[in-house]
Coordinates of C-alpha atoms and ligand atoms in Angstrom, one line a residue:
M20 CA -18.5 -7.8 10.6
E21 CA -18.3 -4.4 8.9
E22 CA -16.1 -2.0 10.6
T23 CA -18.3 0.9 11.7
S24 CA -17.1 4.5 12.0
N25 CA -14.3 5.4 14.4
F26 CA -12.5 8.6 15.3
I27 CA -9.7 7.9 12.8
K28 CA -12.2 7.5 9.9
T29 CA -13.8 10.8 11.0
I30 CA -10.4 12.5 10.7
M31 CA -9.7 10.9 7.3
K32 CA -13.1 12.0 6.0
E33 CA -12.5 15.6 7.1
D34 CA -9.0 15.5 5.6
L35 CA -10.4 14.4 2.2
E36 CA -13.2 16.9 2.4
S37 CA -11.0 19.8 3.3
G38 CA -8.5 18.8 0.6
R39 CA -5.6 18.2 3.0
V40 CA -5.1 14.9 1.3
K41 CA -6.2 13.5 -2.0
E42 CA -6.2 9.9 -1.0
I43 CA -5.7 7.8 2.2
I44 CA -2.4 6.0 2.5
T45 CA -1.5 4.2 5.7
R46 CA 1.3 1.9 6.7
F47 CA 1.9 -0.9 9.3
P48 CA 5.4 -0.6 10.6
P49 CA 6.4 -3.6 12.7
E50 CA 9.9 -4.1 14.0
P51 CA 10.9 -7.6 12.7
N52 CA 12.2 -8.7 16.1
A53 CA 9.3 -11.0 17.2
Y54 CA 6.1 -12.7 16.1
L55 CA 3.0 -10.6 15.9
H56 CA 0.6 -10.7 18.8
I57 CA -3.1 -9.9 19.0
G58 CA -2.4 -6.3 20.0
H59 CA -0.7 -5.9 16.6
A60 CA -3.8 -7.2 15.0
R61 CA -5.6 -4.1 16.3
A62 CA -3.0 -1.9 14.5
I63 CA -3.1 -4.0 11.3
I64 CA -6.8 -4.0 11.1
T65 CA -7.0 -0.3 11.8
D66 CA -4.4 0.5 9.2
F67 CA -5.9 -1.6 6.5
E68 CA -9.6 -1.1 7.2
T69 CA -9.5 2.7 7.5
A70 CA -7.6 3.1 4.2
K71 CA -9.8 0.6 2.5
A72 CA -12.9 2.5 3.6
F73 CA -11.8 5.4 1.5
G74 CA -10.5 3.5 -1.5
G75 CA -6.9 4.0 -0.3
Y76 CA -4.1 1.6 0.5
T77 CA -1.7 0.4 3.1
N78 CA 2.0 -0.4 2.9
L79 CA 3.9 -2.8 5.1
R80 CA 7.1 -1.3 6.3
F81 CA 9.6 -3.2 8.4
D82 CA 11.0 -0.9 10.9
D83 CA 14.5 -2.4 10.8
T84 CA 16.5 0.6 11.7
N85 CA 17.8 -1.0 14.9
P86 CA 20.5 -3.6 13.8
T87 CA 20.7 -5.3 17.1
K88 CA 17.5 -7.2 17.2
E89 CA 16.1 -7.8 13.7
K90 CA 16.0 -11.2 12.1
S91 CA 14.8 -12.3 8.7
E92 CA 12.8 -15.2 10.3
F93 CA 10.4 -12.6 11.7
V94 CA 10.0 -10.8 8.4
D95 CA 8.6 -14.0 6.8
A96 CA 6.4 -14.7 9.8
I97 CA 5.0 -11.2 9.9
I98 CA 4.0 -11.3 6.2
K99 CA 2.3 -14.6 6.6
D100 CA 0.3 -13.4 9.6
I101 CA -0.9 -10.3 7.8
N102 CA -1.9 -12.4 4.8
W103 CA -3.7 -14.8 7.1
L104 CA -5.7 -11.9 8.6
G105 CA -6.9 -11.3 5.0
Y106 CA -4.7 -8.3 4.0
T107 CA -2.2 -7.7 1.2
P108 CA 0.0 -4.7 1.6
K109 CA 0.2 -2.6 -1.6
N110 CA 4.0 -2.3 -1.1
V111 CA 6.5 -4.0 1.2
Y112 CA 9.3 -1.7 2.2
Y113 CA 12.1 -1.8 4.7
G114 CA 13.1 1.2 6.8
S115 CA 16.7 0.3 6.1
D116 CA 16.2 0.9 2.4
Y117 CA 16.0 4.6 3.2
F118 CA 19.4 4.7 5.0
D119 CA 21.0 6.8 2.3
A120 CA 18.0 9.2 2.2
D121 CA 18.0 9.4 6.0
Y122 CA 21.7 10.2 6.0
E123 CA 21.2 13.0 3.5
K124 CA 18.4 14.5 5.6
A125 CA 20.8 14.4 8.6
I126 CA 23.4 16.4 6.6
L127 CA 20.6 18.8 5.6
L128 CA 19.8 19.4 9.3
I129 CA 23.4 20.0 10.1
K130 CA 23.7 22.5 7.3
K131 CA 20.6 24.3 8.6
G132 CA 22.2 24.5 12.0
L133 CA 19.5 22.2 13.4
A134 CA 21.7 19.2 14.3
Y135 CA 25.0 18.7 16.1
V136 CA 27.5 16.0 17.0
D137 CA 27.6 15.5 20.7
D138 CA 30.3 13.8 22.7
L139 CA 28.3 13.4 25.9
S140 CA 27.8 9.9 27.4
Q141 CA 24.3 8.5 27.5
E142 CA 24.1 8.9 31.2
E143 CA 25.3 12.5 31.1
M144 CA 22.8 13.3 28.4
A145 CA 19.9 11.7 30.3
R146 CA 20.8 13.8 33.3
Q147 CA 20.9 17.0 31.3
R148 CA 17.6 16.2 29.6
D149 CA 15.8 15.2 32.8
T150 CA 12.4 17.0 32.9
T151 CA 11.9 16.5 36.6
Q152 CA 14.7 19.0 37.3
G153 CA 13.2 22.0 35.5
D154 CA 14.9 23.3 32.4
G155 CA 17.4 21.0 30.7
I156 CA 21.1 21.8 30.5
E157 CA 22.6 22.5 27.1
S158 CA 25.4 20.3 26.0
P159 CA 28.8 22.0 25.8
Y160 CA 29.0 20.7 22.2
R161 CA 25.7 22.2 21.2
N162 CA 27.2 25.1 19.4
R163 CA 29.8 23.4 17.2
S164 CA 30.1 25.0 13.8
V165 CA 28.4 23.5 10.8
E166 CA 31.7 22.6 9.3
E167 CA 32.9 20.8 12.4
N168 CA 29.6 19.0 12.7
L169 CA 29.8 17.9 9.0
R170 CA 33.3 16.6 9.5
L171 CA 32.6 14.8 12.8
F172 CA 29.4 13.2 11.4
E173 CA 31.3 12.0 8.3
E174 CA 33.9 10.5 10.6
M175 CA 31.2 8.8 12.6
R176 CA 30.0 7.3 9.3
Q177 CA 33.5 6.2 8.4
G178 CA 33.8 4.2 11.6
K179 CA 36.3 6.4 13.4
Y180 CA 34.5 6.2 16.7
A181 CA 33.4 3.5 19.0
D182 CA 29.7 2.7 19.9
G183 CA 28.4 5.5 22.1
E184 CA 31.4 7.7 21.7
K185 CA 29.4 10.3 19.7
T186 CA 25.8 10.9 18.6
L187 CA 24.0 13.3 16.3
R188 CA 21.4 15.3 18.1
A189 CA 18.6 17.5 16.7
K190 CA 18.9 21.0 18.1
I191 CA 15.4 21.8 19.3
D192 CA 14.7 23.1 22.7
M193 CA 16.4 22.1 26.0
K194 CA 13.7 24.0 27.9
S195 CA 10.8 22.0 26.4
P196 CA 8.6 20.3 29.0
N197 CA 8.5 17.4 26.6
V198 CA 11.6 15.3 27.0
N199 CA 11.4 14.2 23.3
M200 CA 12.0 17.8 22.2
R201 CA 15.1 18.2 24.4
D202 CA 17.7 17.8 21.6
P203 CA 16.9 14.1 21.0
V204 CA 19.6 11.8 19.5
I205 CA 18.8 11.2 15.8
Y206 CA 21.8 9.0 14.9
R207 CA 23.9 6.7 17.0
I208 CA 27.0 4.6 16.4
V209 CA 26.4 0.8 16.4
H210 CA 29.2 -1.4 15.0
M211 CA 27.0 -4.3 14.1
E212 CA 26.1 -6.1 10.9
H213 CA 22.6 -5.3 9.6
H214 CA 20.3 -8.1 8.4
R215 CA 19.9 -6.4 5.0
Q216 CA 22.6 -3.8 4.8
G217 CA 25.5 -5.9 6.0
N218 CA 28.4 -3.8 7.2
K219 CA 27.6 -0.8 5.0
W220 CA 26.7 1.3 8.0
C221 CA 27.9 1.8 11.5
I222 CA 25.6 4.7 12.2
Y223 CA 21.9 4.1 12.5
P224 CA 19.0 6.6 12.6
M225 CA 16.8 6.6 15.6
Y226 CA 13.2 5.6 15.3
D227 CA 11.9 9.1 16.0
F228 CA 14.0 10.5 13.1
A229 CA 13.7 7.7 10.6
H230 CA 9.9 7.1 11.0
P231 CA 8.5 10.4 10.0
L232 CA 11.0 10.5 7.1
Q233 CA 9.9 7.1 5.9
D234 CA 6.3 8.1 6.1
A235 CA 7.1 11.2 4.0
F236 CA 9.1 9.3 1.4
E237 CA 6.2 6.9 0.9
G238 CA 3.5 9.6 0.9
I239 CA 1.8 8.2 3.9
T240 CA -1.1 10.5 4.8
H241 CA -2.2 9.1 8.2
S242 CA 0.5 7.5 10.3
L243 CA -1.4 5.5 12.9
C244 CA 0.3 4.2 16.0
S245 CA -0.5 3.3 19.6
I246 CA -1.0 5.9 22.2
E247 CA 2.4 5.7 23.9
Y248 CA 3.8 7.7 20.9
D249 CA 1.5 10.6 21.7
N250 CA 4.3 12.7 23.2
H251 CA 6.6 11.9 20.2
R252 CA 4.2 13.7 17.9
P253 CA 5.8 17.1 18.3
L254 CA 9.1 15.6 17.3
Y255 CA 7.5 13.8 14.4
D256 CA 6.1 17.1 13.1
W257 CA 9.5 18.8 13.7
V258 CA 11.3 16.3 11.5
V259 CA 8.6 16.6 8.8
D260 CA 8.7 20.4 8.9
N261 CA 12.5 20.8 8.9
C262 CA 13.7 18.1 6.5
D263 CA 12.3 19.5 3.3
V264 CA 10.0 16.6 2.7
I265 CA 6.7 18.3 2.5
T266 CA 5.4 18.3 -1.1
E267 CA 2.0 18.8 -2.7
T268 CA 1.2 15.1 -2.3
S269 CA 3.1 14.3 0.9
H270 CA 2.6 15.8 4.3
P271 CA 2.3 12.9 6.8
H272 CA 0.5 13.3 10.2
Q273 CA 0.6 11.0 13.1
Y274 CA -2.6 9.9 15.0
E275 CA -2.7 7.6 18.0
F276 CA -5.1 5.0 19.3
G277 CA -5.3 3.1 22.5
R278 CA -3.5 -0.2 22.9
L279 CA -5.3 -3.5 23.2
N280 CA -4.5 -5.7 26.2
I281 CA -6.0 -9.1 27.0
A282 CA -6.7 -10.0 30.6
N283 CA -4.5 -12.8 32.1
T284 CA -1.9 -12.7 29.4
V285 CA 1.1 -10.6 28.5
L286 CA 1.4 -8.9 25.1
S287 CA 4.7 -7.1 25.2
K288 CA 7.3 -8.8 23.0
R289 CA 9.8 -8.6 25.9
Y290 CA 7.6 -10.9 27.9
L291 CA 6.7 -13.2 25.1
R292 CA 10.4 -13.7 24.4
A293 CA 11.1 -14.4 28.1
L294 CA 8.4 -17.1 28.0
V295 CA 10.0 -18.8 25.0
D296 CA 13.6 -18.4 26.2
S297 CA 12.8 -19.9 29.6
K298 CA 10.9 -22.7 27.9
K299 CA 7.7 -22.0 29.9
V300 CA 6.0 -22.5 26.5
S301 CA 7.0 -24.7 23.5
G302 CA 7.6 -21.7 21.2
Y303 CA 6.0 -18.6 19.8
D304 CA 3.3 -20.8 18.3
D305 CA 2.4 -22.5 21.6
C306 CA -1.4 -22.4 21.7
R307 CA -1.3 -20.5 25.0
M308 CA 0.6 -17.6 23.5
P309 CA -1.3 -14.5 22.5
T310 CA 0.6 -14.5 19.2
L311 CA -1.2 -14.8 15.9
V312 CA 0.7 -18.0 15.2
G313 CA -0.4 -19.3 18.6
F314 CA -4.1 -18.4 18.1
R315 CA -4.0 -19.9 14.6
R316 CA -2.5 -23.2 15.8
K317 CA -5.1 -23.3 18.6
G318 CA -7.9 -23.1 16.0
V319 CA -8.9 -19.4 16.3
T320 CA -9.9 -18.2 12.9
A321 CA -8.8 -15.0 11.3
E322 CA -12.4 -14.1 10.9
A323 CA -13.0 -14.4 14.6
I324 CA -9.9 -12.3 15.4
K325 CA -11.0 -9.6 13.0
N326 CA -14.6 -9.5 14.3
F327 CA -13.3 -9.5 17.9
I328 CA -10.9 -6.6 17.2
I329 CA -13.6 -4.6 15.4
S330 CA -16.1 -5.2 18.2
T331 CA -13.7 -3.7 20.8
G332 CA -14.0 -0.4 19.0
L333 CA -11.3 2.2 18.7
S334 CA -10.5 5.1 20.9
R335 CA -7.5 6.9 22.3
I336 CA -7.8 5.0 25.6
N337 CA -6.0 1.6 26.2
S338 CA -8.4 -1.3 26.7
T339 CA -8.1 -4.6 28.5
I340 CA -10.5 -7.2 27.1
E341 CA -11.4 -10.6 28.7
P342 CA -10.2 -13.4 26.5
E343 CA -13.6 -15.2 26.7
I344 CA -15.0 -12.4 24.5
L345 CA -12.8 -13.8 21.6
D346 CA -14.3 -17.2 22.1
N347 CA -17.8 -15.8 21.3
F348 CA -16.5 -14.8 17.9
V349 CA -14.8 -18.2 17.4
R350 CA -18.1 -20.0 18.1
E351 CA -20.0 -17.6 15.9
D352 CA -17.6 -18.1 13.0
L353 CA -17.3 -21.9 13.3
K354 CA -20.8 -23.0 14.3
L355 CA -22.0 -23.4 10.7
K356 CA -18.6 -24.1 9.2
A357 CA -17.2 -26.9 11.3
N358 CA -18.3 -30.5 11.1
R359 CA -19.8 -31.8 14.3
V360 CA -18.2 -35.1 15.1
S361 CA -17.7 -37.5 18.0
A362 CA -14.6 -37.4 20.2
I363 CA -14.4 -39.3 23.4
L364 CA -12.0 -37.5 25.7
R365 CA -12.4 -39.8 28.8
P366 CA -13.1 -43.2 27.3
L367 CA -15.3 -45.8 29.1
K368 CA -15.6 -49.2 27.4
V369 CA -19.1 -50.3 26.5
T370 CA -19.9 -53.9 25.4
I371 CA -23.3 -54.4 23.6
T372 CA -24.0 -58.0 24.8
N373 CA -26.7 -58.7 22.2
Y374 CA -24.8 -57.4 19.2
P375 CA -22.9 -60.0 17.1
E376 CA -19.1 -60.1 17.5
G377 CA -17.1 -59.1 14.5
Q378 CA -19.8 -57.1 12.8
V379 CA -19.6 -53.3 12.2
E380 CA -22.5 -51.4 10.6
W381 CA -22.2 -47.9 9.2
L382 CA -24.9 -45.4 9.9
D383 CA -25.7 -42.0 8.3
A384 CA -24.9 -38.9 10.3
P385 CA -25.3 -35.2 9.3
N386 CA -22.0 -33.3 9.4
N387 CA -23.7 -30.3 10.8
L388 CA -27.4 -30.4 12.0
E389 CA -27.7 -26.6 11.4
N390 CA -26.1 -26.6 8.0
E391 CA -27.2 -29.2 5.5
E392 CA -24.7 -28.0 3.0
L393 CA -21.9 -29.7 4.9
G394 CA -23.4 -33.1 3.9
T395 CA -23.3 -36.4 5.7
R396 CA -20.8 -39.0 6.8
K397 CA -20.9 -42.6 8.0
V398 CA -20.4 -43.5 11.6
A399 CA -19.7 -47.0 12.8
F400 CA -21.6 -49.1 15.4
S401 CA -20.7 -52.5 16.8
K402 CA -20.5 -54.6 19.9
H403 CA -17.5 -52.5 21.2
L404 CA -18.0 -48.8 21.9
Y405 CA -16.6 -46.0 24.0
I406 CA -18.6 -43.4 25.7
D407 CA -17.4 -40.6 28.0
Q408 CA -16.9 -41.4 31.7
N409 CA -18.8 -38.2 32.4
D410 CA -21.9 -39.7 30.7
F411 CA -22.2 -42.6 33.1
I412 CA -23.1 -43.0 36.7
E413 CA -23.9 -46.3 38.4
E414 CA -27.1 -45.2 40.1
K415 CA -29.2 -42.5 38.5
P416 CA -29.2 -39.8 41.2
N417 CA -32.3 -37.8 40.2
K418 CA -34.5 -36.8 37.3
K419 CA -32.0 -34.2 36.1
W420 CA -29.5 -36.9 35.1
K421 CA -30.2 -37.2 31.4
R422 CA -27.3 -39.6 30.6
L423 CA -26.6 -43.3 31.1
A424 CA -26.9 -45.2 34.4
K425 CA -27.6 -48.8 35.4
D426 CA -31.0 -50.0 34.1
V427 CA -31.4 -46.7 32.3
E428 CA -31.8 -46.4 28.5
V429 CA -30.3 -43.6 26.4
R430 CA -30.0 -42.8 22.7
L431 CA -26.6 -43.0 21.2
M432 CA -26.5 -40.2 18.7
F433 CA -27.1 -41.3 15.1
A434 CA -27.4 -44.9 16.2
Y435 CA -29.6 -46.9 18.7
F436 CA -31.0 -46.9 22.2
I437 CA -28.8 -48.8 24.6
K438 CA -29.6 -49.8 28.1
C439 CA -27.0 -50.5 30.7
T440 CA -27.4 -54.0 32.3
D441 CA -24.2 -54.3 34.4
V442 CA -20.9 -52.7 35.3
I443 CA -17.5 -54.3 35.6
K444 CA -15.1 -52.9 38.2
D445 CA -11.4 -53.3 38.9
E446 CA -10.0 -54.4 42.3
N447 CA -10.2 -50.8 43.5
G448 CA -13.9 -50.5 42.7
N449 CA -13.4 -48.3 39.7
I450 CA -15.8 -48.9 36.8
V451 CA -13.7 -50.1 33.9
E452 CA -16.4 -51.4 31.5
I453 CA -20.2 -51.4 31.2
L454 CA -22.4 -54.0 29.7
A455 CA -25.4 -52.9 27.7
T456 CA -28.0 -54.2 25.3
Y457 CA -29.2 -52.3 22.2
D458 CA -32.7 -52.4 20.6
P459 CA -32.5 -52.8 16.8
E460 CA -36.0 -51.3 16.5
T461 CA -34.7 -47.9 17.7
K462 CA -32.3 -47.2 14.8
S463 CA -31.9 -43.5 14.2
G464 CA -34.1 -42.2 11.5
S465 CA -36.6 -45.2 11.9
G466 CA -39.2 -42.9 13.6
F467 CA -39.3 -45.2 16.6
D468 CA -41.3 -43.5 19.4
A469 CA -42.7 -46.2 21.6
R470 CA -40.3 -45.2 24.4
K471 CA -38.5 -42.0 25.4
P472 CA -34.8 -42.5 26.2
N473 CA -33.2 -40.8 29.2
G474 CA -31.3 -38.3 27.1
T475 CA -28.9 -38.6 24.1
I476 CA -25.2 -39.1 24.4
N477 CA -22.5 -39.6 21.9
Y478 CA -20.0 -42.4 21.4
V479 CA -17.4 -43.8 19.1
E480 CA -17.2 -47.3 17.8
A481 CA -14.1 -48.9 19.4
T482 CA -12.6 -51.0 16.6
T483 CA -12.6 -48.2 14.0
A484 CA -11.9 -45.3 16.4
V485 CA -8.7 -43.3 16.0
P486 CA -6.5 -42.7 19.1
A487 CA -6.2 -39.0 19.8
E488 CA -4.5 -36.6 22.2
F489 CA -6.5 -33.6 23.4
R490 CA -4.7 -30.5 24.5
L491 CA -6.9 -28.3 26.8
F492 CA -5.7 -24.8 27.5
E493 CA -6.4 -22.2 30.1
S494 CA -5.0 -18.7 30.3
L495 CA -1.3 -18.4 30.6
L496 CA -1.5 -16.3 33.8
A497 CA -3.6 -17.2 36.8
P498 CA -6.6 -14.8 37.1
E499 CA -5.7 -11.7 39.0
T500 CA -6.2 -11.8 42.7
E501 CA -5.3 -9.5 45.6
E502 CA -2.4 -11.8 46.4
N503 CA -0.9 -12.2 43.0
K504 CA -1.6 -8.8 41.4
D505 CA 1.8 -7.3 42.1
L506 CA 3.8 -10.4 41.3
D507 CA 6.1 -10.6 38.3
F508 CA 4.3 -12.3 35.4
M509 CA 6.7 -15.3 35.6
E510 CA 5.5 -15.9 39.1
R511 CA 1.9 -15.6 38.1
L512 CA 1.9 -18.4 35.5
N513 CA -1.2 -20.6 35.7
P514 CA -0.1 -24.1 36.6
N515 CA -3.2 -25.5 34.8
S516 CA -2.6 -23.7 31.5
L517 CA -2.1 -27.0 29.7
T518 CA -3.8 -30.3 30.3
V519 CA -3.2 -33.3 28.0
I520 CA -5.6 -36.2 27.9
N521 CA -5.9 -39.2 25.6
G522 CA -9.0 -40.7 24.0
F523 CA -10.5 -41.4 20.7
V524 CA -12.2 -39.7 17.7
E525 CA -14.5 -41.3 15.3
S526 CA -13.0 -43.0 12.2
A527 CA -14.1 -40.1 9.8
L528 CA -11.3 -38.0 11.3
K529 CA -8.5 -40.4 10.4
D530 CA -7.6 -38.3 7.3
T531 CA -7.9 -34.9 9.0
N532 CA -5.5 -32.1 8.0
V533 CA -3.5 -29.8 10.2
G534 CA -5.6 -26.8 11.0
D535 CA -9.0 -28.4 10.3
H536 CA -11.7 -27.2 12.6
Y537 CA -14.3 -29.4 14.3
Q538 CA -17.1 -29.1 16.8
F539 CA -16.7 -32.2 19.0
L540 CA -20.2 -33.0 20.0
R541 CA -21.1 -31.8 23.5
E542 CA -17.4 -30.9 24.1
G543 CA -16.2 -27.8 22.2
F544 CA -14.4 -26.5 19.2
Y545 CA -11.1 -28.2 18.4
A546 CA -8.4 -28.0 15.6
T547 CA -6.0 -30.5 14.3
D548 CA -2.4 -29.9 15.5
K549 CA 0.8 -30.2 13.6
D550 CA 2.2 -32.6 16.2
S551 CA -0.2 -35.3 14.9
T552 CA 1.5 -38.6 13.8
S553 CA 0.2 -41.7 12.1
D554 CA -0.3 -43.3 15.5
K555 CA -2.1 -40.5 17.2
I556 CA -3.9 -37.4 16.1
V557 CA -3.4 -34.3 18.3
F558 CA -6.3 -31.9 18.7
N559 CA -6.2 -28.5 20.4
R560 CA -9.2 -27.2 22.2
T561 CA -10.0 -23.8 20.6
C562 CA -12.9 -23.0 23.0
D563 CA -15.8 -24.5 24.8
L564 CA -19.2 -24.8 23.3
K565 CA -20.8 -22.3 25.6
S566 CA -19.4 -19.4 27.4
S567 CA -18.7 -20.0 31.1
F568 CA -17.7 -16.4 31.4
V569 CA -19.3 -14.3 34.1
A570 CA -18.9 -10.6 33.7
K571 CA -17.5 -8.9 36.7
Ligands
ATP2 P1 5.7 -4.4 22.0 O1 5.3 -3.3 22.9 O2 4.8 -5.6 22.2 O3 7.1 -4.7 22.1 P2 5.9 -2.7 19.8 O4 4.9 -1.6 19.8 O5 7.3 -2.4 20.1 O6 5.3 -3.9 20.6 P3 6.1 -2.9 16.9 O7 6.6 -4.0 16.1 O8 6.9 -1.6 17.0 O9 5.9 -3.5 18.4 O10 4.6 -2.6 16.6 C1 4.1 -2.3 15.3 C2 2.8 -1.4 15.5 O11 1.9 -2.2 16.3 C3 3.1 -0.1 16.2 O12 2.5 0.9 15.4 C4 2.4 -0.3 17.5 O13 1.8 1.0 17.9 C5 1.3 -1.3 17.3 N1 1.0 -2.1 18.4 C6 1.9 -2.9 19.1 N2 1.2 -3.4 20.2 C7 0.0 -3.0 20.2 C8 -1.2 -3.2 21.0 N3 -1.1 -3.9 22.1 N4 -2.3 -2.5 20.7 C9 -2.4 -1.8 19.6 N5 -1.4 -1.5 18.8 C10 -0.2 -2.1 19.1
MG3 MG1 7.9 -0.5 18.8

């Protein structure tokens, strides 16, 4: 899917035409403190696609200015996810690489009389900045001299003070209705080792100070972020305007777009971490997680995610999309790409009484009826088969039943007509096996048309079939109702979000690779899971064959 125009592209086009910028440079700035989720995909796709549309480029910049949460593990995972989506950043930078430059800019602000060292506690500062109480209150330390501020800030850097004892604040406007402009903290003391800088620093710049500077240092022209940063924009501009970073080629501007939410799931990192930590899911790559690693493992393709995101459009308003919409794009992407093969999820034994014991014949089957290019494979047929329990009923109930029943004949896909002659039940009356006869005249491809079967079902040959585990997923959260809508998400977890069943797949799948996509005939789209062993292959249901989604 080609990304069509959107309001960001309109702005970029105008900026190029007016000469405000000479080229378009964007950046994606994740905090390396979690795995990326599908909401981040909107930001990534927007950053890369808009720049690409004008022949520009995109940097990846790890926003690792907060030493308390970042981990190198996440850095690698984020790069992998971005590549998987089909993008290669022009440069990979780290916010922490600019710590020296940030520090110099802080000194510059102090020298200009635009920043001061404050001794107030966090609580006291919050009280004085509170916008609900009218004008803010100026800190008693606000008017320290430049010399004193320089000395104190240097002492902060040297580690003379404990965490929280002092901060560096920008001197802006304590009367501003926008809390972000009420002398925000731009540096704080954190005595903690940084994942890249080690113990070099014990003062760290705040996001609102570091981010515009980083953008300026890299010559970012359009700094795109989600809408909650809207009221940080005046501060962004203040930092750019006052730190002497504007040059002929660099004058970054921030633009915001609405966040993407998915119904019946949680996207915020905080929640995703809670799910992992409380072991409600097996990890960040649990197939029920809205992370990119989770979607990938479940079998959702990068192409489908991209088309899905682009189809949701871009505006300044947050949007909540039903997850079933994503399934449409998965089906669309895989329908001609995936081999269509037989998997029997709920096996029912069938014995063909008139077929010789010990013989297996191999029949030709197309890999994808709608795409000849995928070629053919051999499927087995013998005296011992499995069909799905859902394809058999003892007494045919009505004309609509187009599957097997006693005294009824059906076509086995790519094989023969079989007719059920008897059923075998256990002591509880459950059907455990069915007896049938086959008609050698009816071999698939023979052109036999003397009788019409009562429908076509699929099967696997029992002696060559491969044992398989099927993992079926539903949404992580139970659909919203009047009763549960105010519950904490941990109390709204869907008890049916994972169902595991055991069955068989046809022998052609015995050499499947992790991540391979299949359309299981009459079942749905599935992907091979990394938990597969030599005894049992594990398949994840990516989505159903058809949408069961009813728009509300
Ligand atoms: P979370 O709120 O999940 O903790 P975050 O915004 O703190 O995420 P970052 O790593 O800072 O996560 O995000 C990197 C970029 O991705 C930011 O520019 C942010 O605006 C954007 N982003 C994050 N979540 C979404 C979302 N749901 N929709 C659109 N953009 C998003
Ligand atoms: Mg963030």
